[in-house]
XYZ file of N, CA and C in Angstrom:
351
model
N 49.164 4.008 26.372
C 47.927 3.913 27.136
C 48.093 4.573 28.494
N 47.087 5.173 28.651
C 46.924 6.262 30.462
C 46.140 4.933 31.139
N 45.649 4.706 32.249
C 45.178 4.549 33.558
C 44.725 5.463 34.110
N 43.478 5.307 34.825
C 43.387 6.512 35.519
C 42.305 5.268 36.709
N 42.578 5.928 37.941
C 42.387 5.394 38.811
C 41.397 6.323 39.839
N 39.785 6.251 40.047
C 39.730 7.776 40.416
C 39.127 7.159 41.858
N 38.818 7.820 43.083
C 38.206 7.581 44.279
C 37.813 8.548 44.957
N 36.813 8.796 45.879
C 36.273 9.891 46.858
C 34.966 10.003 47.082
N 34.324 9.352 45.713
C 32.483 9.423 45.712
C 31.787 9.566 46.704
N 30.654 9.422 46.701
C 29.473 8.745 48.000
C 28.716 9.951 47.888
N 27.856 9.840 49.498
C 26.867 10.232 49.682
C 26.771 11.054 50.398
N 26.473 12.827 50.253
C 26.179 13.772 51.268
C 25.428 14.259 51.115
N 24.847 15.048 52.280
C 23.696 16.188 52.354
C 24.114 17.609 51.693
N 23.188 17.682 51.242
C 23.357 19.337 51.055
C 23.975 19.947 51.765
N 25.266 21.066 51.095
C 25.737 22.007 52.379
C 26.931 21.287 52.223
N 27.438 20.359 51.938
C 28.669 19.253 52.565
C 29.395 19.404 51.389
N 30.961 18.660 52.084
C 31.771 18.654 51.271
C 32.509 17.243 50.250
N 32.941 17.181 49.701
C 33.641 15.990 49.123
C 34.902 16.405 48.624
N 35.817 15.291 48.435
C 37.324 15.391 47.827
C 37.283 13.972 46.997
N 37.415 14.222 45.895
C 37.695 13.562 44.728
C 39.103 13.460 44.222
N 39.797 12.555 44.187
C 41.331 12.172 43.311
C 40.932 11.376 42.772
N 41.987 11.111 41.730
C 42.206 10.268 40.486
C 44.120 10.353 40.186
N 44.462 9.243 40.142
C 46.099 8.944 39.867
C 46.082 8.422 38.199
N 46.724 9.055 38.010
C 46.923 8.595 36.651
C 48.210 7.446 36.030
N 48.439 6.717 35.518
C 49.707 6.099 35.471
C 49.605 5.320 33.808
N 50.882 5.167 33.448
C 50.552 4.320 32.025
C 51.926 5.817 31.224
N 51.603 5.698 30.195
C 52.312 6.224 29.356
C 52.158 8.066 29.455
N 52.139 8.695 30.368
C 52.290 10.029 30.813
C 53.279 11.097 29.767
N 52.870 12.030 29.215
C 53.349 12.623 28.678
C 53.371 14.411 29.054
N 54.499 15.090 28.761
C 53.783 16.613 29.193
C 52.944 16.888 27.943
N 52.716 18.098 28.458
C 51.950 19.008 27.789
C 50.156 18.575 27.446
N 50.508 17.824 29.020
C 48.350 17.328 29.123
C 47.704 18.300 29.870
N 46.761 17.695 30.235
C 45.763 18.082 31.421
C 45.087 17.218 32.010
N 44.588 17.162 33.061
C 43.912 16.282 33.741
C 42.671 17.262 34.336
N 41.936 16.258 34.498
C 40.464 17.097 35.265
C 39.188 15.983 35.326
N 38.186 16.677 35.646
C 36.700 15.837 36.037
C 35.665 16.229 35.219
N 34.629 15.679 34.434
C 33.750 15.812 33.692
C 32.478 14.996 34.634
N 31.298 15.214 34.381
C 30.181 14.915 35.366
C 28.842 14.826 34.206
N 28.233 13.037 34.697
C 26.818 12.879 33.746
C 25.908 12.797 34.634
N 24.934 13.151 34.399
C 23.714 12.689 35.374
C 22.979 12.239 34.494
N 22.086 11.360 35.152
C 21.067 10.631 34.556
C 20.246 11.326 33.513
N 20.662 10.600 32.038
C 19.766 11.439 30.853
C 20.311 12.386 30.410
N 21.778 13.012 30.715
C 21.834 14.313 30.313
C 23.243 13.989 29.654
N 23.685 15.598 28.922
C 24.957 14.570 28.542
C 26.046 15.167 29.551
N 27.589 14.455 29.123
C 28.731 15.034 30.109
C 29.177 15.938 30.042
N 28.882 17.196 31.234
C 29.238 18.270 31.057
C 30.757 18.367 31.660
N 31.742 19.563 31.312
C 32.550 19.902 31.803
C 32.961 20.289 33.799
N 33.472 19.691 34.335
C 33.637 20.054 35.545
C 34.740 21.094 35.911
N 35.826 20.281 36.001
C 36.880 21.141 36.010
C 38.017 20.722 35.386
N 39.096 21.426 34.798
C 40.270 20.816 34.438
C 41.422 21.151 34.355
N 42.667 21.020 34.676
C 43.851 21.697 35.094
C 44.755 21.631 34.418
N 45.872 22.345 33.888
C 46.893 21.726 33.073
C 48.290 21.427 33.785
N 49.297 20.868 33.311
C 50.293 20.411 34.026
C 51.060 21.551 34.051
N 50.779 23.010 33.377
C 51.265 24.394 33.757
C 50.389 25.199 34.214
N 49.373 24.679 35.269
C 48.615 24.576 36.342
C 47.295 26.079 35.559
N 47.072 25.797 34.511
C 46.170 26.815 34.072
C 44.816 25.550 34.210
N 44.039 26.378 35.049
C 42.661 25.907 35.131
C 41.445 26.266 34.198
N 40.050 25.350 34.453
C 39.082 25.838 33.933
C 38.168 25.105 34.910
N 36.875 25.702 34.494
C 35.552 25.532 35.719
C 34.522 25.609 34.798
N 33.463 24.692 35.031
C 31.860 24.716 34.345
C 31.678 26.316 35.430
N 30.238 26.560 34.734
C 29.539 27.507 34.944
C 29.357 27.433 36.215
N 28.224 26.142 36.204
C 27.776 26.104 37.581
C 28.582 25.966 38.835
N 29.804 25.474 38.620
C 30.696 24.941 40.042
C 31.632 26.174 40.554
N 31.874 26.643 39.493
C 32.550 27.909 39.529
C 32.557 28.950 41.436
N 33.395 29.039 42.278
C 33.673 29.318 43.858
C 32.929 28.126 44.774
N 32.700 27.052 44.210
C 32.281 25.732 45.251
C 33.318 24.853 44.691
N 34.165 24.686 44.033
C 34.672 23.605 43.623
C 35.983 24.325 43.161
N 37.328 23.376 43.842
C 38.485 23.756 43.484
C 39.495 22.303 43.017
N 39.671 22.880 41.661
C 40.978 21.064 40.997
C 42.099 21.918 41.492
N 43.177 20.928 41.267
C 44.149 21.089 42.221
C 45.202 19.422 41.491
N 46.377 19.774 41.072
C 47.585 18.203 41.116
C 48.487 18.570 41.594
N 48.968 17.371 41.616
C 50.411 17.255 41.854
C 50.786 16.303 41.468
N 51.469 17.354 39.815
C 52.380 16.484 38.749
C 53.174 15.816 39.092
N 53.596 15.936 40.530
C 54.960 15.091 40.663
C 54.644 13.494 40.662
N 53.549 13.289 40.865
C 52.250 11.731 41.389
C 50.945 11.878 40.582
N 51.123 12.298 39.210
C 50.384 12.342 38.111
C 48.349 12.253 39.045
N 48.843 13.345 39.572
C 47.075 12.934 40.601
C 46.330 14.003 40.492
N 45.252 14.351 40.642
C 44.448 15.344 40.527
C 43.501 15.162 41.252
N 43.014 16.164 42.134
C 42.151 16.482 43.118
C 40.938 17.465 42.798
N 39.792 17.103 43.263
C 38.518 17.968 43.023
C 38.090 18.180 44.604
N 38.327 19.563 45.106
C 37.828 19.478 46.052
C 36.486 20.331 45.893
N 35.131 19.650 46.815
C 33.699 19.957 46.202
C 33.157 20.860 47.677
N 32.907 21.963 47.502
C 32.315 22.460 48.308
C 30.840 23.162 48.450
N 29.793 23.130 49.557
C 28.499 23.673 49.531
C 28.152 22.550 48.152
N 27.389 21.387 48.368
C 27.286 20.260 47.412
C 25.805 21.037 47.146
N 25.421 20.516 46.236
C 23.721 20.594 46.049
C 23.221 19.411 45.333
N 22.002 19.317 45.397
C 21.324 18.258 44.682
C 21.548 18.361 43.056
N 21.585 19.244 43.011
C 21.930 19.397 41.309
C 23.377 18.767 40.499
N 24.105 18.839 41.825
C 25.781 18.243 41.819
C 25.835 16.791 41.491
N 24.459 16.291 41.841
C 24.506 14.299 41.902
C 24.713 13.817 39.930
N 25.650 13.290 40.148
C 25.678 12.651 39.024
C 27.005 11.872 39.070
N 27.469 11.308 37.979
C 28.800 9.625 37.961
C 30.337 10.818 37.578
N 30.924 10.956 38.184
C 31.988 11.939 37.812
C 33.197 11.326 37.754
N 33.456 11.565 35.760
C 34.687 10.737 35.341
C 35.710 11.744 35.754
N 37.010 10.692 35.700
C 38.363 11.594 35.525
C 38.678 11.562 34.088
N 39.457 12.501 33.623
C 39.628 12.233 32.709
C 41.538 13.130 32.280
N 41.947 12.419 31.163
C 43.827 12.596 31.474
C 44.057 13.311 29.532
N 44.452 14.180 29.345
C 44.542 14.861 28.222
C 45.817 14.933 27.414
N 46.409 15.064 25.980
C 47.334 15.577 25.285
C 46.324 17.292 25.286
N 47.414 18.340 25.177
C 46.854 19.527 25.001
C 46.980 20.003 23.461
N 47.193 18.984 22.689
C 47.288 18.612 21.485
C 45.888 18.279 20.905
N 45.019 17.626 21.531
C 44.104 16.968 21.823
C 43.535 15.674 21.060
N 45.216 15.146 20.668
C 45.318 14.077 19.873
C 45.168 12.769 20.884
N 44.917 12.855 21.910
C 44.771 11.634 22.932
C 44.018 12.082 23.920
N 42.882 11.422 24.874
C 41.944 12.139 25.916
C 41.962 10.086 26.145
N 41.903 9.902 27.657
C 41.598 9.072 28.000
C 40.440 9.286 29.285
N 40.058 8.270 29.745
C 38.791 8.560 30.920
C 38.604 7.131 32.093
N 38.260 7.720 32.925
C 38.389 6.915 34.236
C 37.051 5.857 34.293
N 36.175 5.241 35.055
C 35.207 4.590 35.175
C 34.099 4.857 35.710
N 34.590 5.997 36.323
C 33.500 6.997 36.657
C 33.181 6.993 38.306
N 32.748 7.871 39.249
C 32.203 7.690 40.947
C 31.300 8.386 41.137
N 30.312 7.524 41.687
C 28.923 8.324 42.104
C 28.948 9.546 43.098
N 28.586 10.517 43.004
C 28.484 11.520 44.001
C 27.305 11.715 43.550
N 26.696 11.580 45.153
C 25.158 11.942 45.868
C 24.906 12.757 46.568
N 23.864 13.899 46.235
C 23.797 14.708 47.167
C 22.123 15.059 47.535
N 21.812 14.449 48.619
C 20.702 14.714 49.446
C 20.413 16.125 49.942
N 18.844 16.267 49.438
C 18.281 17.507 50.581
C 17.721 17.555 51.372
């Protein structure tokens, strides 16, 4: 079993920034990935970002030069840093902890990020 522990949410204006982590702990294995997936109300969970522990990334469409993931395997943690937010950005953003096998995917509880115009 993974843990994942995520924090940074809340509430900004348009234009603003946020930093999102999540620690992972529990039964850690290589050859995962870790990253952030994002629901908004009614829609389903799209892809955010996600990193591997041989630091190969990926990016949704939309976030793609506003938003940079970022770990450090050494403290099983992963960072979303969110830049130029928009209203379109608001939605519950899980963490989520991977086999690249993709025989195991676990997921966090989710943090509101709000973004006002």
């Amino acid at each position: 079993q993974v843990q994942l522990a995520e924090s940074g949410g809340g509430l900004v204006q348009s234009g603003g920034s946020l930093r999102l982590s999540c620690v992972a702990s529990g039964s850690i294995s290589s050859m995962n990935f870790m990253g952030w997936y994002r629901q908004a109300p009614g829609k389903e969970r799209d892809l955010v970002a996600t990193v591997t522990d041989g630091r190969w990334t990926k990016y949704g469409d939309s976030v793609k030069g506003r938003f940079t993931i970022s770990r450090d395997s050494g403290h099983n943690t992963v960072y979303l840093q969110m830049n130029n937010l928009k209203p379109e950005d608001t939605a519950v953003y899980y963490c989520t902890y991977g086999l690249l096998s993709g025989q195991q995917q676990y997921w966090g509880q989710g943090t509101q990020v709000t973004v006002s115009s």
